[in-house]
Amino acid sequence: MMAAVAAEWLKLRSLRSNLGLLALSALPVLLCAGIAYMVVRGFDRQTGDDLLRFESLGTGLGTGLPVAYFLMAAAGTLSITSEHATGMIGTSLVAVPRRQVFLFAKIPALAAVTLVIGQLLVFCMHVATMAVVGERAGHVLIDGRTLGLSLADPGVTAELLVAGAAMPLAAMTGLGLGAAIRSAAGTLVTLIVLMFVLPIVAQALPSPMGPRIASYMFENLPAQIASGDGVLAPPVAGALLLAHPVAALTAGAVAIAARGRGVRPLLAGGLPAALLAGTAVVAPGAAASSALSWRPCGESLECASVQVPVDWSKQDGRTVTIQVARLPATGAHRVMGTVLAVPGGPGGDGVEDLRDKGGAFATLRQRFHVVSLAPRNTTDLGVIPFDCLATGPWITLPADRAAYDRVGARNRKYAEECRAADPEYFDHLDSASVARDIDAIRAALGEPRLSLVATSYGGVVATTYARLFPDRVRALYIDGSIDHQADQETRLRHRTAAVEQQFARFVEWCKTATACALNGRDAGAAWRGLVAAADRSPVPVRGSDTAYSGFDFKVAAAPDVISPGPAPDFPNWQRFARSIDRATAGDASGFADLVEQVTKSLKVPSFRGQNVTQCADGLMFADYGEFRRLKALGERLSPNFAGNELWHRLGCVGWPTPVGNPPAPMPADRLPPILGAGTWTDHGDVATAAARVPGSATIRYEGPGHALYLSGNQCVIAHANRYLTYLRLPPAGAACEPLQP
């Protein structure tokens, strides 16, 4: 056998066709560089969100890899067919009478040469591609991948090594087919069909069928082995990759043995080939087993329900039904798990979020199921009358202890009206109870861990879940959330700074915008003058007996100040300016009309549906002394909106139920790093919440708004998808810019 191997090594070195193939090995490198050049040219011509929609070049092997595999397979083919073409086969079989020994003696030398050349090729292809792409490689795309990958990126070296290690397998496939067909031309045509024609046909088929069929092709198997996130599991992809040369060599051995009247190679090689190929058929999927009975409930949406205890400390007691919705995964890849979207509010409905804004998850659904819920504190759930939860008392800013106590008495009266409908249920609407409901959903889904996407107040629920069930959190993305653990002073500083900065932007806009009703005047002075005058003598709402104090104006105006609407017109700022102008003339209807459209009340009420959760989560003043201290601090920090940030907390004064979910630290050492995202007005809160876990990061959106992912902000979605899919965080200081109009 050793003599036969040595002879084959000599033949391989002397075969002229191999020199030609060696020269052609530069072709895959040039192809990779050329494709990268065309992609870069197109990339450089795009702006804004269009830059996010490119396909990733990945490791840069792309089109060059199947060409490289073909060249290696051709080398294997020519090592046997050249002997048939020259008639040397007869001499070789005289020297090595055992035909299967003759065939398999070619493998060691062929494998060694193609392994070395193959590894050099894949690294050259990678380097050539990345040299062309340059710094653009790190640009994050909408699917969470980057335009290119460097050797420093996780998994890249492994993918290149596996791709190079597959080169000898391609060569052995060519060797086996060449032995079976005996014609160089016929074998090369067969290889062209296997390595080029069939993959192109598969790509032309509709998704997900096309990508699934393509995943079985030789060229796509190495990446699935290395990355583990392909259509096929790594063991299955590995078995299929080995099945190619085993099946080809079996066919070649059978052909040679048949001509020599032997049959044992068929038994020796056919059985392993069948077993390896069969692995792909019988391998179990990785999808979790769900106990939920899903039913269609809208376009692409599926619904189910989960029974949970009203009081989680009494799990054998009364239960309540939680509605759950799912946008099922749509991609050809194996499902990586479930992303659970936690709605904001408190009182928001995640089922309706998926129904109305589910398009934001379109790319993420290539890899995940997306699930949400209508939490137990959803205001229109029906257990407690919606009309009760959706209204509440008007809040005034107390001037002294007696006024503070009157606010508390009024709050208590209104809260007791709602509580009377169902005291047990009312007392368990805190975020910890919602978090435990989410864990019940996780268990029903059969998922060991969840990836959480939390919007606005949903961040309190999500961080509470992380505190209660840290080992069941795979990833945690918080968007526009508050920091539940922050002390009152920190929270006040963040919020007052945000609203003051936004008000300053409004004033600057008014100086140059003719659409501003205060253009040509000092808008800041006009606002402060209105507030001061209203505190002395409230401004009436025409046609009613309601009048606005300065505090009422601040509470009513804050939403328009914080969220001006689309640039460059900023319609909400235009409305704010008109309302100031009208109120300065003695009519507060501009503010009251807007408030009434949203709340059915002429002034902003303290919503009991929100308070029932916020108060139970401990977001309240400890006592009158803390209220006075924070009120004084706000007056120093916020010359234009002092008192506005106290409004929510004032709604909890006198609240009749105990705190069920007091702020408490998360076990940071047991949690993955958090990704946050925030706008001009909520970035500070989000950043401090995320920083509770070391190694976390927060994206800053350099513009107004709230709830960036559900709003469809493509830049933020790209970063979030990268984190949720690959657990990769953006660098410190990552920012997203608004699109230019």
XYZ file of C-alpha atoms in Angstrom:
741
model
C 0.000 0.000 0.000
C 2.799 2.463 0.904
C 4.499 1.832 -2.413
C 1.240 2.571 -4.204
C 0.813 5.823 -2.247
C 4.368 6.888 -3.112
C 3.720 6.162 -6.769
C 0.566 8.263 -6.737
C 2.466 11.150 -5.146
C 4.927 11.035 -8.027
C 2.097 10.989 -10.577
C 0.402 13.964 -8.912
C 3.582 16.026 -9.062
C 4.221 15.223 -12.710
C 0.663 15.725 -14.015
C 0.700 18.824 -16.264
C -2.985 19.535 -15.809
C -2.354 20.196 -12.136
C -0.079 23.099 -13.030
C -2.930 24.616 -14.999
C -5.323 24.137 -12.102
C -2.781 25.719 -9.773
C -2.644 28.770 -12.033
C -6.436 28.897 -12.174
C -6.588 28.943 -8.361
C -6.071 32.693 -8.587
C -9.516 32.937 -10.202
C -11.532 32.502 -6.953
C -9.481 35.241 -5.303
C -10.075 37.601 -8.216
C -13.779 36.743 -8.233
C -14.109 37.570 -4.533
C -12.304 40.874 -4.972
C -14.411 41.721 -8.026
C -17.721 40.998 -6.309
C -16.609 43.035 -3.307
C -15.689 45.930 -5.605
C -19.144 45.936 -7.209
C -20.844 45.800 -3.800
C -18.701 48.655 -2.497
C -19.488 50.798 -5.545
C -23.209 50.323 -4.953
C -22.842 50.833 -1.227
C -21.034 54.134 -1.624
C -23.837 55.480 -3.804
C -26.515 54.912 -1.154
C -27.531 56.955 1.875
C -29.684 56.571 4.970
C -31.746 53.431 5.410
C -30.773 52.149 1.951
C -27.337 51.349 3.378
C -28.954 48.904 5.795
C -30.567 46.789 3.082
C -27.411 45.364 1.522
C -26.602 41.660 1.725
C -23.644 40.896 3.961
C -20.467 39.675 2.283
C -19.798 37.665 5.430
C -16.322 36.160 5.434
C -15.931 37.241 1.820
C -15.732 33.787 0.236
C -18.987 34.206 -1.684
C -18.819 33.374 -5.374
C -15.184 32.356 -5.167
C -15.797 29.378 -2.896
C -17.744 27.137 -5.331
C -15.147 27.916 -8.001
C -12.377 26.859 -5.621
C -14.236 23.662 -4.769
C -14.701 22.953 -8.471
C -10.975 23.367 -9.111
C -10.123 20.978 -6.282
C -12.703 18.480 -7.529
C -11.264 18.841 -11.035
C -7.815 18.010 -9.673
C -9.233 14.835 -8.175
C -11.009 14.005 -11.420
C -7.944 14.465 -13.610
C -5.804 12.352 -11.301
C -7.814 9.302 -12.416
C -9.278 10.211 -15.823
C -5.869 11.204 -17.199
C -4.787 7.599 -16.774
C -7.794 6.412 -18.748
C -7.120 9.004 -21.455
C -3.450 8.040 -21.867
C -3.917 4.315 -21.441
C -1.726 4.338 -18.340
C -4.558 2.727 -16.391
C -3.543 -0.692 -17.654
C 0.054 -0.259 -16.538
C -1.070 1.046 -13.153
C -3.358 -1.934 -12.592
C -0.544 -4.300 -13.483
C 1.631 -2.610 -10.869
C -1.241 -2.532 -8.350
C -3.526 -5.486 -9.155
C -5.948 -4.805 -6.323
C -8.192 -2.228 -7.934
C -9.584 -0.668 -4.757
C -6.030 -0.239 -3.433
C -5.132 1.517 -6.662
C -8.059 3.941 -6.225
C -7.655 4.652 -2.535
C -3.867 5.036 -2.809
C -4.541 8.306 -4.620
C -6.291 9.820 -1.589
C -3.369 10.684 0.785
C -1.350 12.740 -1.688
C -4.446 14.352 -3.197
C -5.846 15.240 0.239
C -2.564 16.692 1.501
C -2.020 18.916 -1.532
C -5.599 20.191 -1.769
C -5.741 20.812 1.984
C -2.705 23.103 1.890
C -3.775 24.860 -1.296
C -7.360 25.078 -0.050
C -6.449 26.742 3.225
C -4.278 29.252 1.403
C -7.083 29.922 -1.048
C -9.807 30.633 1.505
C -7.625 32.990 3.519
C -6.518 34.785 0.339
C -10.167 35.134 -0.744
C -11.071 36.550 2.669
C -8.153 38.996 2.713
C -8.857 40.155 -0.852
C -12.526 40.816 -0.096
C -11.884 42.684 3.129
C -9.114 44.742 1.525
C -11.651 46.020 -1.006
C -14.417 46.557 1.566
C -12.148 48.358 4.020
C -13.752 50.204 6.927
C -17.208 49.629 5.481
C -17.013 46.051 6.782
C -18.254 47.122 10.213
C -21.439 48.769 8.923
C -24.412 47.069 10.604
C -27.178 45.859 8.266
C -30.881 45.428 8.964
C -30.540 41.677 9.599
C -27.970 42.307 12.319
C -25.000 41.201 10.253
C -22.254 43.552 9.092
C -21.216 44.250 5.516
C -18.072 42.216 6.095
C -16.271 40.266 8.793
C -12.685 40.436 9.989
C -10.577 37.675 11.492
C -11.177 39.318 14.868
C -14.912 38.622 14.643
C -16.115 35.498 16.468
C -16.340 32.398 14.324
C -14.609 33.830 11.246
C -11.361 31.893 11.621
C -13.301 28.699 12.306
C -15.454 29.212 9.209
C -12.383 29.773 7.035
C -10.641 26.713 8.437
C -13.686 24.510 7.858
C -14.082 25.882 4.325
C -10.427 25.080 3.651
C -10.735 21.648 5.234
C -13.563 20.863 2.804
C -11.226 21.271 -0.183
C -9.836 17.693 0.088
C -13.412 16.433 0.340
C -14.208 18.184 -2.943
C -11.096 16.616 -4.470
C -12.112 13.148 -3.284
C -15.600 13.714 -4.665
C -14.048 14.483 -8.045
C -11.784 11.447 -7.743
C -14.690 9.115 -7.043
C -16.837 10.514 -9.856
C -13.898 10.348 -12.238
C -13.342 6.699 -11.375
C -17.011 5.964 -11.963
C -17.435 7.936 -15.210
C -13.843 7.502 -16.574
C -14.238 10.497 -18.891
C -12.688 13.827 -17.891
C -15.231 15.802 -19.914
C -18.171 13.831 -18.585
C -16.998 14.126 -14.991
C -16.325 17.858 -15.253
C -19.793 18.412 -16.691
C -21.236 16.435 -13.782
C -19.274 18.584 -11.321
C -20.487 21.761 -13.035
C -24.063 20.583 -12.606
C -23.495 19.681 -8.936
C -21.534 22.777 -7.957
C -23.017 25.519 -10.141
C -26.240 24.593 -11.921
C -28.129 23.016 -9.022
C -27.248 25.814 -6.531
C -28.414 28.429 -9.061
C -31.682 26.562 -9.569
C -32.161 26.341 -5.788
C -31.579 30.079 -5.400
C -34.234 30.765 -8.030
C -36.878 28.868 -6.069
C -39.165 30.841 -3.728
C -38.339 31.141 -0.040
C -38.223 29.202 2.203
C -38.036 26.198 -0.159
C -35.117 27.573 -2.181
C -32.799 28.370 0.751
C -33.627 25.042 2.378
C -32.704 23.096 -0.748
C -29.587 25.230 -1.202
C -28.476 24.379 2.335
C -27.819 20.783 1.174
C -25.399 21.900 -1.546
C -21.708 21.195 -1.021
C -20.620 24.846 -1.032
C -23.083 25.816 1.735
C -22.286 23.019 4.174
C -18.958 24.244 5.682
C -20.433 27.557 6.887
C -23.306 25.707 8.565
C -20.829 23.455 10.352
C -18.795 26.386 11.656
C -21.522 28.892 12.521
C -24.232 26.624 13.875
C -27.003 28.988 12.752
C -27.789 27.618 9.317
C -30.771 25.650 8.097
C -29.001 22.424 9.076
C -27.553 21.657 12.481
C -23.732 21.336 12.452
C -23.736 17.524 12.899
C -26.186 17.145 10.017
C -24.210 19.504 7.782
C -21.019 17.634 8.684
C -22.576 14.283 7.871
C -23.788 15.552 4.501
C -20.390 17.035 3.690
C -18.720 13.685 4.371
C -21.432 11.889 2.423
C -20.337 13.601 -0.819
C -16.862 12.008 -1.056
C -18.007 8.760 0.562
C -20.794 8.353 -1.985
C -18.541 9.379 -4.894
C -15.699 7.084 -3.844
C -18.177 4.272 -3.316
C -19.452 4.771 -6.850
C -15.887 4.834 -8.160
C -14.915 1.738 -6.199
C -18.024 -0.076 -7.420
C -17.228 0.848 -11.019
C -13.626 -0.370 -10.733
C -14.630 -3.474 -8.800
C -17.353 -4.295 -11.307
C -14.796 -4.224 -14.070
C -12.686 -6.510 -11.915
C -15.715 -8.563 -10.762
C -15.533 -7.437 -7.118
C -18.469 -6.291 -5.014
C -17.086 -5.684 -1.535
C -16.433 -1.942 -2.093
C -20.159 -1.524 -2.644
C -20.877 -3.004 0.768
C -17.969 -1.240 2.475
C -18.659 2.210 1.093
C -22.360 2.179 0.320
C -23.468 1.596 3.885
C -21.538 4.581 5.384
C -22.726 6.823 2.549
C -26.335 5.839 3.146
C -26.004 6.356 6.889
C -24.374 9.776 6.510
C -26.936 10.994 3.995
C -29.748 9.619 6.125
C -28.611 11.744 9.037
C -30.098 14.800 7.348
C -33.451 13.100 7.010
C -33.855 11.677 10.494
C -32.065 14.369 12.532
C -34.533 15.957 14.954
C -35.275 19.674 14.742
C -34.192 22.092 17.420
C -37.563 23.807 17.804
C -39.008 23.982 21.292
C -42.139 21.958 22.015
C -45.006 24.331 22.804
C -47.971 23.455 25.000
C -50.003 26.314 23.515
C -52.776 25.735 20.990
C -52.247 28.421 18.371
C -55.127 29.589 16.179
C -55.161 32.169 13.357
C -56.284 35.603 14.557
C -55.288 37.983 11.794
C -52.839 38.331 8.948
C -49.766 36.247 9.888
C -50.837 36.388 13.544
C -51.588 33.402 15.760
C -53.264 33.589 19.168
C -53.463 31.414 22.272
C -54.046 31.865 25.998
C -52.399 30.943 29.281
C -54.006 30.529 32.692
C -52.057 32.144 35.547
C -52.802 32.702 39.240
C -54.212 36.100 40.165
C -52.009 35.951 43.268
C -48.729 34.186 42.544
C -48.248 33.495 46.249
C -51.403 31.340 46.045
C -50.832 29.277 42.925
C -53.744 26.973 43.724
C -56.138 29.903 43.972
C -58.138 31.852 41.458
C -56.736 32.171 37.929
C -56.976 34.706 35.129
C -56.594 34.204 31.380
C -53.702 35.982 29.649
C -54.046 36.385 25.893
C -50.890 35.659 23.896
C -50.097 36.328 20.234
C -47.322 35.087 17.981
C -45.803 36.134 14.690
C -44.226 32.817 13.661
C -40.739 32.619 12.215
C -40.667 32.915 8.434
C -37.061 32.177 7.477
C -35.510 29.038 6.076
C -33.001 28.850 8.930
C -33.590 26.801 12.036
C -35.605 28.815 14.568
C -33.241 30.176 17.206
C -35.927 30.645 19.845
C -38.570 33.151 20.889
C -38.361 36.917 21.217
C -40.978 38.125 23.676
C -42.078 41.733 23.173
C -43.079 43.409 26.440
C -45.557 46.264 25.815
C -45.325 49.689 27.411
C -47.841 51.841 29.211
C -48.290 50.521 31.798
C -51.561 49.254 30.408
C -50.481 48.686 26.807
C -51.606 45.648 24.831
C -48.805 43.645 23.219
C -51.242 41.630 21.110
C -52.406 44.841 19.443
C -48.784 45.969 19.111
C -48.030 42.859 17.049
C -51.199 43.383 15.032
C -50.481 47.047 14.276
C -46.678 47.274 14.343
C -45.542 43.716 13.718
C -43.860 44.774 10.500
C -40.970 46.101 12.572
C -40.084 42.479 13.384
C -40.059 41.278 9.749
C -36.299 40.721 9.550
C -36.006 39.314 13.066
C -38.619 36.715 12.161
C -36.120 35.154 9.780
C -34.619 33.565 12.904
C -37.175 33.887 15.731
C -40.808 33.525 16.653
C -42.028 36.868 18.050
C -44.529 36.591 20.911
C -46.322 39.193 23.001
C -49.153 39.348 25.502
C -52.024 41.445 26.743
C -50.728 41.801 30.321
C -52.997 41.525 33.330
C -52.753 45.326 33.725
C -54.013 46.061 30.190
C -56.580 48.801 30.756
C -59.268 47.328 28.489
C -58.915 43.708 29.625
C -62.390 43.847 31.159
C -61.798 42.532 34.688
C -61.969 46.091 36.009
C -64.186 48.463 33.966
C -62.232 50.335 31.309
C -64.092 53.578 32.042
C -62.696 53.438 35.554
C -59.074 52.708 34.645
C -59.008 55.153 31.717
C -59.954 58.139 33.869
C -58.818 59.688 37.113
C -58.607 62.868 39.143
C -57.043 66.103 37.972
C -53.764 66.573 39.778
C -52.755 69.915 41.255
C -49.294 70.918 42.461
C -49.564 71.133 46.283
C -48.346 74.356 47.829
C -48.238 72.985 51.385
C -48.806 69.883 53.508
C -52.564 70.382 53.654
C -52.814 70.566 49.861
C -50.607 67.456 49.601
C -52.981 65.586 51.907
C -55.964 66.711 49.831
C -54.311 65.274 46.720
C -53.831 61.999 48.603
C -57.444 61.865 49.772
C -58.717 62.504 46.255
C -56.421 59.810 44.795
C -57.526 57.301 47.426
C -61.192 57.939 46.683
C -60.749 57.436 42.939
C -58.573 54.313 43.421
C -61.079 52.693 45.770
C -63.801 53.129 43.139
C -61.823 50.917 40.744
C -60.628 48.529 43.436
C -64.197 47.801 44.508
C -64.823 46.030 41.187
C -62.274 43.279 42.060
C -60.056 43.917 45.118
C -57.883 40.797 44.705
C -57.183 41.501 41.060
C -56.592 45.233 41.656
C -54.013 44.419 44.343
C -51.919 42.260 41.971
C -51.328 44.487 38.954
C -47.670 45.177 39.752
C -44.853 44.457 37.289
C -43.572 41.482 39.300
C -46.889 39.708 38.765
C -46.679 40.484 35.038
C -43.095 39.167 34.992
C -44.236 35.895 36.552
C -46.991 35.682 33.939
C -44.294 36.014 31.271
C -42.382 33.140 32.807
C -45.530 31.027 32.669
C -45.739 31.862 28.958
C -42.074 30.881 28.555
C -42.768 27.513 30.159
C -45.827 26.977 27.954
C -43.717 27.780 24.888
C -41.185 25.154 25.951
C -38.348 27.673 25.791
C -35.452 27.363 28.270
C -34.666 31.077 27.864
C -36.269 34.168 26.357
C -34.939 37.133 24.428
C -36.882 40.177 25.623
C -37.720 43.332 23.664
C -39.168 45.841 26.123
C -40.764 49.114 25.056
C -41.196 52.149 27.320
C -42.616 51.074 30.716
C -42.221 47.483 29.557
C -38.599 47.956 30.588
C -39.702 47.851 34.236
C -41.408 44.508 33.602
C -38.399 43.170 31.681
C -35.818 44.190 34.286
C -38.077 42.768 36.980
C -38.165 39.512 35.024
C -34.366 39.622 34.812
C -34.199 40.089 38.576
C -36.594 37.227 39.327
C -35.439 34.788 36.615
C -31.892 35.762 35.563
C -30.972 32.320 34.228
C -33.931 32.397 31.840
C -32.814 35.549 30.021
C -30.883 35.045 26.789
C -30.912 38.710 25.747
C -32.573 41.903 26.998
C -33.233 44.946 24.807
C -34.898 47.972 26.438
C -36.252 50.814 24.309
C -37.243 54.181 25.797
C -37.518 52.589 29.233
C -37.283 54.115 32.677
C -34.783 52.937 35.265
C -36.822 51.258 37.987
C -33.838 51.224 40.344
C -32.949 54.901 39.975
C -33.548 57.126 42.970
C -36.072 59.926 42.639
C -33.444 62.641 42.320
C -31.571 60.912 39.487
C -34.790 60.328 37.606
C -35.833 63.962 38.083
C -32.479 65.227 36.827
C -32.686 63.091 33.686
C -36.225 64.096 32.830
C -35.890 67.809 33.547
C -32.680 67.994 31.524
C -34.391 66.240 28.613
C -37.472 68.471 28.508
C -35.424 71.657 28.967
C -33.094 70.715 26.107
C -36.063 69.959 23.909
C -37.733 73.246 24.826
C -34.518 75.076 23.905
C -34.650 73.413 20.481
C -38.248 74.584 20.099
C -37.253 78.165 20.899
C -34.421 78.065 18.343
C -36.749 76.612 15.728
C -39.262 79.401 16.324
C -36.613 82.022 15.607
C -36.296 80.926 11.984
C -39.521 79.057 11.176
C -42.265 81.229 9.735
C -44.707 78.393 10.531
C -44.194 79.123 14.231
C -46.965 81.386 15.535
C -44.388 83.005 17.842
C -41.897 83.754 15.067
C -40.413 87.199 15.553
C -40.964 87.020 19.324
C -39.028 85.425 22.158
C -40.890 82.110 22.359
C -39.216 81.180 25.644
C -40.230 84.437 27.293
C -43.773 84.097 25.924
C -44.112 80.640 27.491
C -42.687 81.652 30.854
C -44.900 84.732 30.910
C -47.999 82.619 30.212
C -47.157 80.103 32.975
C -46.452 82.814 35.539
C -49.656 84.692 34.706
C -51.725 81.476 34.861
C -50.341 80.667 38.304
C -51.594 84.065 39.459
C -54.897 83.867 37.577
C -55.838 80.635 35.761
C -56.638 80.979 32.060
C -60.194 79.858 31.178
C -61.092 77.318 28.519
C -63.632 79.106 26.340
C -67.108 77.623 26.573
C -66.497 75.779 29.862
C -65.989 76.472 33.549
C -62.483 74.941 33.434
C -59.359 77.068 33.789
C -55.661 76.219 33.376
C -53.003 76.964 35.974
C -49.333 77.202 35.061
C -48.896 73.591 36.240
C -51.796 72.497 34.004
C -50.149 74.149 31.011
C -46.854 72.347 31.678
C -48.480 68.928 31.946
C -50.585 69.486 28.821
C -47.704 70.908 26.757
C -44.976 68.390 27.619
C -45.964 65.732 25.004
C -45.818 68.238 22.124
C -42.538 69.705 23.357
C -40.925 66.287 23.691
C -42.299 64.880 20.416
C -42.403 67.664 17.797
C -43.454 65.443 14.901
C -41.688 64.866 11.574
C -39.010 67.313 10.443
C -38.820 69.846 8.965
C -42.411 70.957 9.592
C -42.610 69.813 13.244
C -46.431 69.913 13.328
C -46.640 69.381 17.093
C -44.345 72.332 17.735
C -46.527 74.402 15.416
C -49.575 73.402 17.464
C -47.753 74.202 20.717
C -46.853 77.692 19.459
C -50.434 78.370 18.328
C -51.751 77.227 21.709
C -49.356 79.564 23.551
C -50.413 82.461 21.348
C -54.081 81.712 21.942
C -53.683 81.218 25.697
C -51.736 84.471 26.010
C -54.819 86.141 24.544
C -56.934 84.596 27.319
C -58.172 81.245 25.944
C -56.638 77.892 26.974
C -58.725 75.972 24.422
C -55.703 75.152 22.255
C -54.285 72.990 25.049
C -57.660 71.735 26.291
C -58.834 70.612 22.843
C -55.763 68.426 22.359
C -56.035 66.950 25.855
C -59.722 66.207 25.341
C -59.048 64.414 22.049
C -56.664 62.033 23.816
C -58.174 61.680 27.299
C -61.852 62.746 26.959
C -61.060 65.270 29.688
C -60.385 69.015 29.442
C -57.320 68.616 31.664
C -54.835 65.743 31.793
C -56.147 63.296 34.397
C -54.021 61.037 36.552
C -54.930 57.744 34.884
C -55.843 55.076 37.389
C -54.936 52.385 34.867
C -51.318 53.581 34.885
C -51.208 54.437 38.563
C -52.365 50.990 39.639
C -49.074 49.566 38.314
C -46.716 52.495 38.863
C -47.788 52.878 42.482
C -47.514 49.118 43.065
C -44.000 49.305 41.584
C -42.999 51.865 44.204
C -42.684 54.854 41.854
C -43.957 57.317 44.439
C -42.839 59.838 47.023
C -41.769 58.364 50.337
C -43.512 61.220 52.141
C -44.317 64.921 51.962
C -40.720 65.785 52.842
C -39.380 64.016 49.766
C -41.985 65.751 47.619
C -40.885 69.182 48.897
C -37.205 68.393 48.322
C -37.792 67.230 44.751
C -40.109 70.148 44.026
C -37.391 72.579 45.114
C -34.781 70.731 43.049
C -37.017 70.856 39.979
C -37.494 74.597 40.372
C -33.712 75.039 40.329
C -33.115 72.729 37.368
C -36.104 73.498 35.161
C -37.009 77.158 34.636
C -39.629 76.289 32.010
C -41.246 73.028 33.181
C -40.680 72.788 36.928
C -43.276 70.507 38.510
C -44.159 68.625 35.338
C -41.984 65.644 36.274
C -43.776 65.343 39.630
C -47.148 64.737 38.005
C -46.934 60.918 37.763
C -45.665 60.589 41.336
C -48.392 62.850 42.660
C -50.915 60.350 41.292
C -49.634 57.796 43.834
C -50.017 60.001 46.915
C -52.535 58.314 49.195
C -52.706 55.139 47.086
C -54.596 52.481 49.070
C -52.666 49.315 48.136
C -49.159 48.328 49.281
C -46.105 48.304 47.026
C -45.896 44.848 45.462
C -42.738 45.318 43.388
C -40.341 47.683 45.149
C -37.184 48.695 43.239
C -34.383 46.177 43.823
C -31.070 45.375 42.120
C -30.737 42.759 39.404
C -28.188 39.926 39.853
C -25.831 41.473 37.303
C -23.319 38.618 37.475
C -25.948 36.156 36.216
C -27.301 38.253 33.352
C -26.111 38.890 29.799
C -25.168 42.469 28.899
C -28.218 44.613 28.125
C -28.743 46.679 24.984
C -30.689 49.913 25.348
C -31.887 52.543 22.890
C -33.147 56.032 23.601
C -33.902 59.368 21.983
C -32.967 62.886 23.040
C -35.572 62.752 25.776
C -35.237 59.242 27.214
C -31.641 58.190 26.515
C -30.467 59.133 30.013
C -32.970 56.871 31.745
C -32.288 53.985 29.379
C -28.517 54.293 29.722
C -28.585 54.173 33.525
C -30.956 51.193 33.453
C -28.736 49.261 31.027
C -25.577 50.144 32.948
C -26.881 48.161 35.931
C -25.338 45.146 34.160
C -21.610 45.553 33.366
C -20.671 45.421 29.709
C -24.027 46.744 28.519
C -24.459 49.375 25.809
C -27.010 52.001 24.801
C -27.684 53.439 21.344
C -28.440 57.151 21.262
C -30.864 58.343 18.602
C -29.979 61.948 17.797
C -33.545 63.092 17.486
C -36.947 63.180 19.186
C -39.427 60.360 19.539
C -40.083 57.292 21.656
C -40.194 53.496 21.211
C -37.725 53.375 18.339
C -37.970 49.688 17.394
C -41.759 49.608 17.139
C -41.651 52.981 15.368
C -39.654 51.306 12.599
C -36.359 53.165 13.055
C -34.177 51.103 10.735
C -30.818 52.047 12.234
C -31.897 51.087 15.747
C -33.603 47.926 14.466
C -30.355 46.885 12.762
C -28.346 47.227 15.995
C -31.064 45.501 18.021
C -31.336 42.637 15.522
C -27.568 42.167 15.646
C -27.711 41.924 19.421
C -30.774 39.675 19.549
C -29.467 37.323 16.855
C -25.721 37.231 17.456
C -25.501 38.705 20.994
C -23.139 41.365 19.623
C -23.311 44.836 21.174
C -22.492 48.081 19.370
C -19.353 49.963 20.412
C -19.509 52.565 23.151
C -21.047 55.812 21.935
C -23.012 54.194 19.104
C -25.561 56.615 17.669
C -28.234 56.726 14.986
C -28.954 59.880 13.029
C -32.401 60.914 11.781
C -32.983 60.663 8.056
C -32.545 63.919 6.207
C -35.852 65.153 4.713
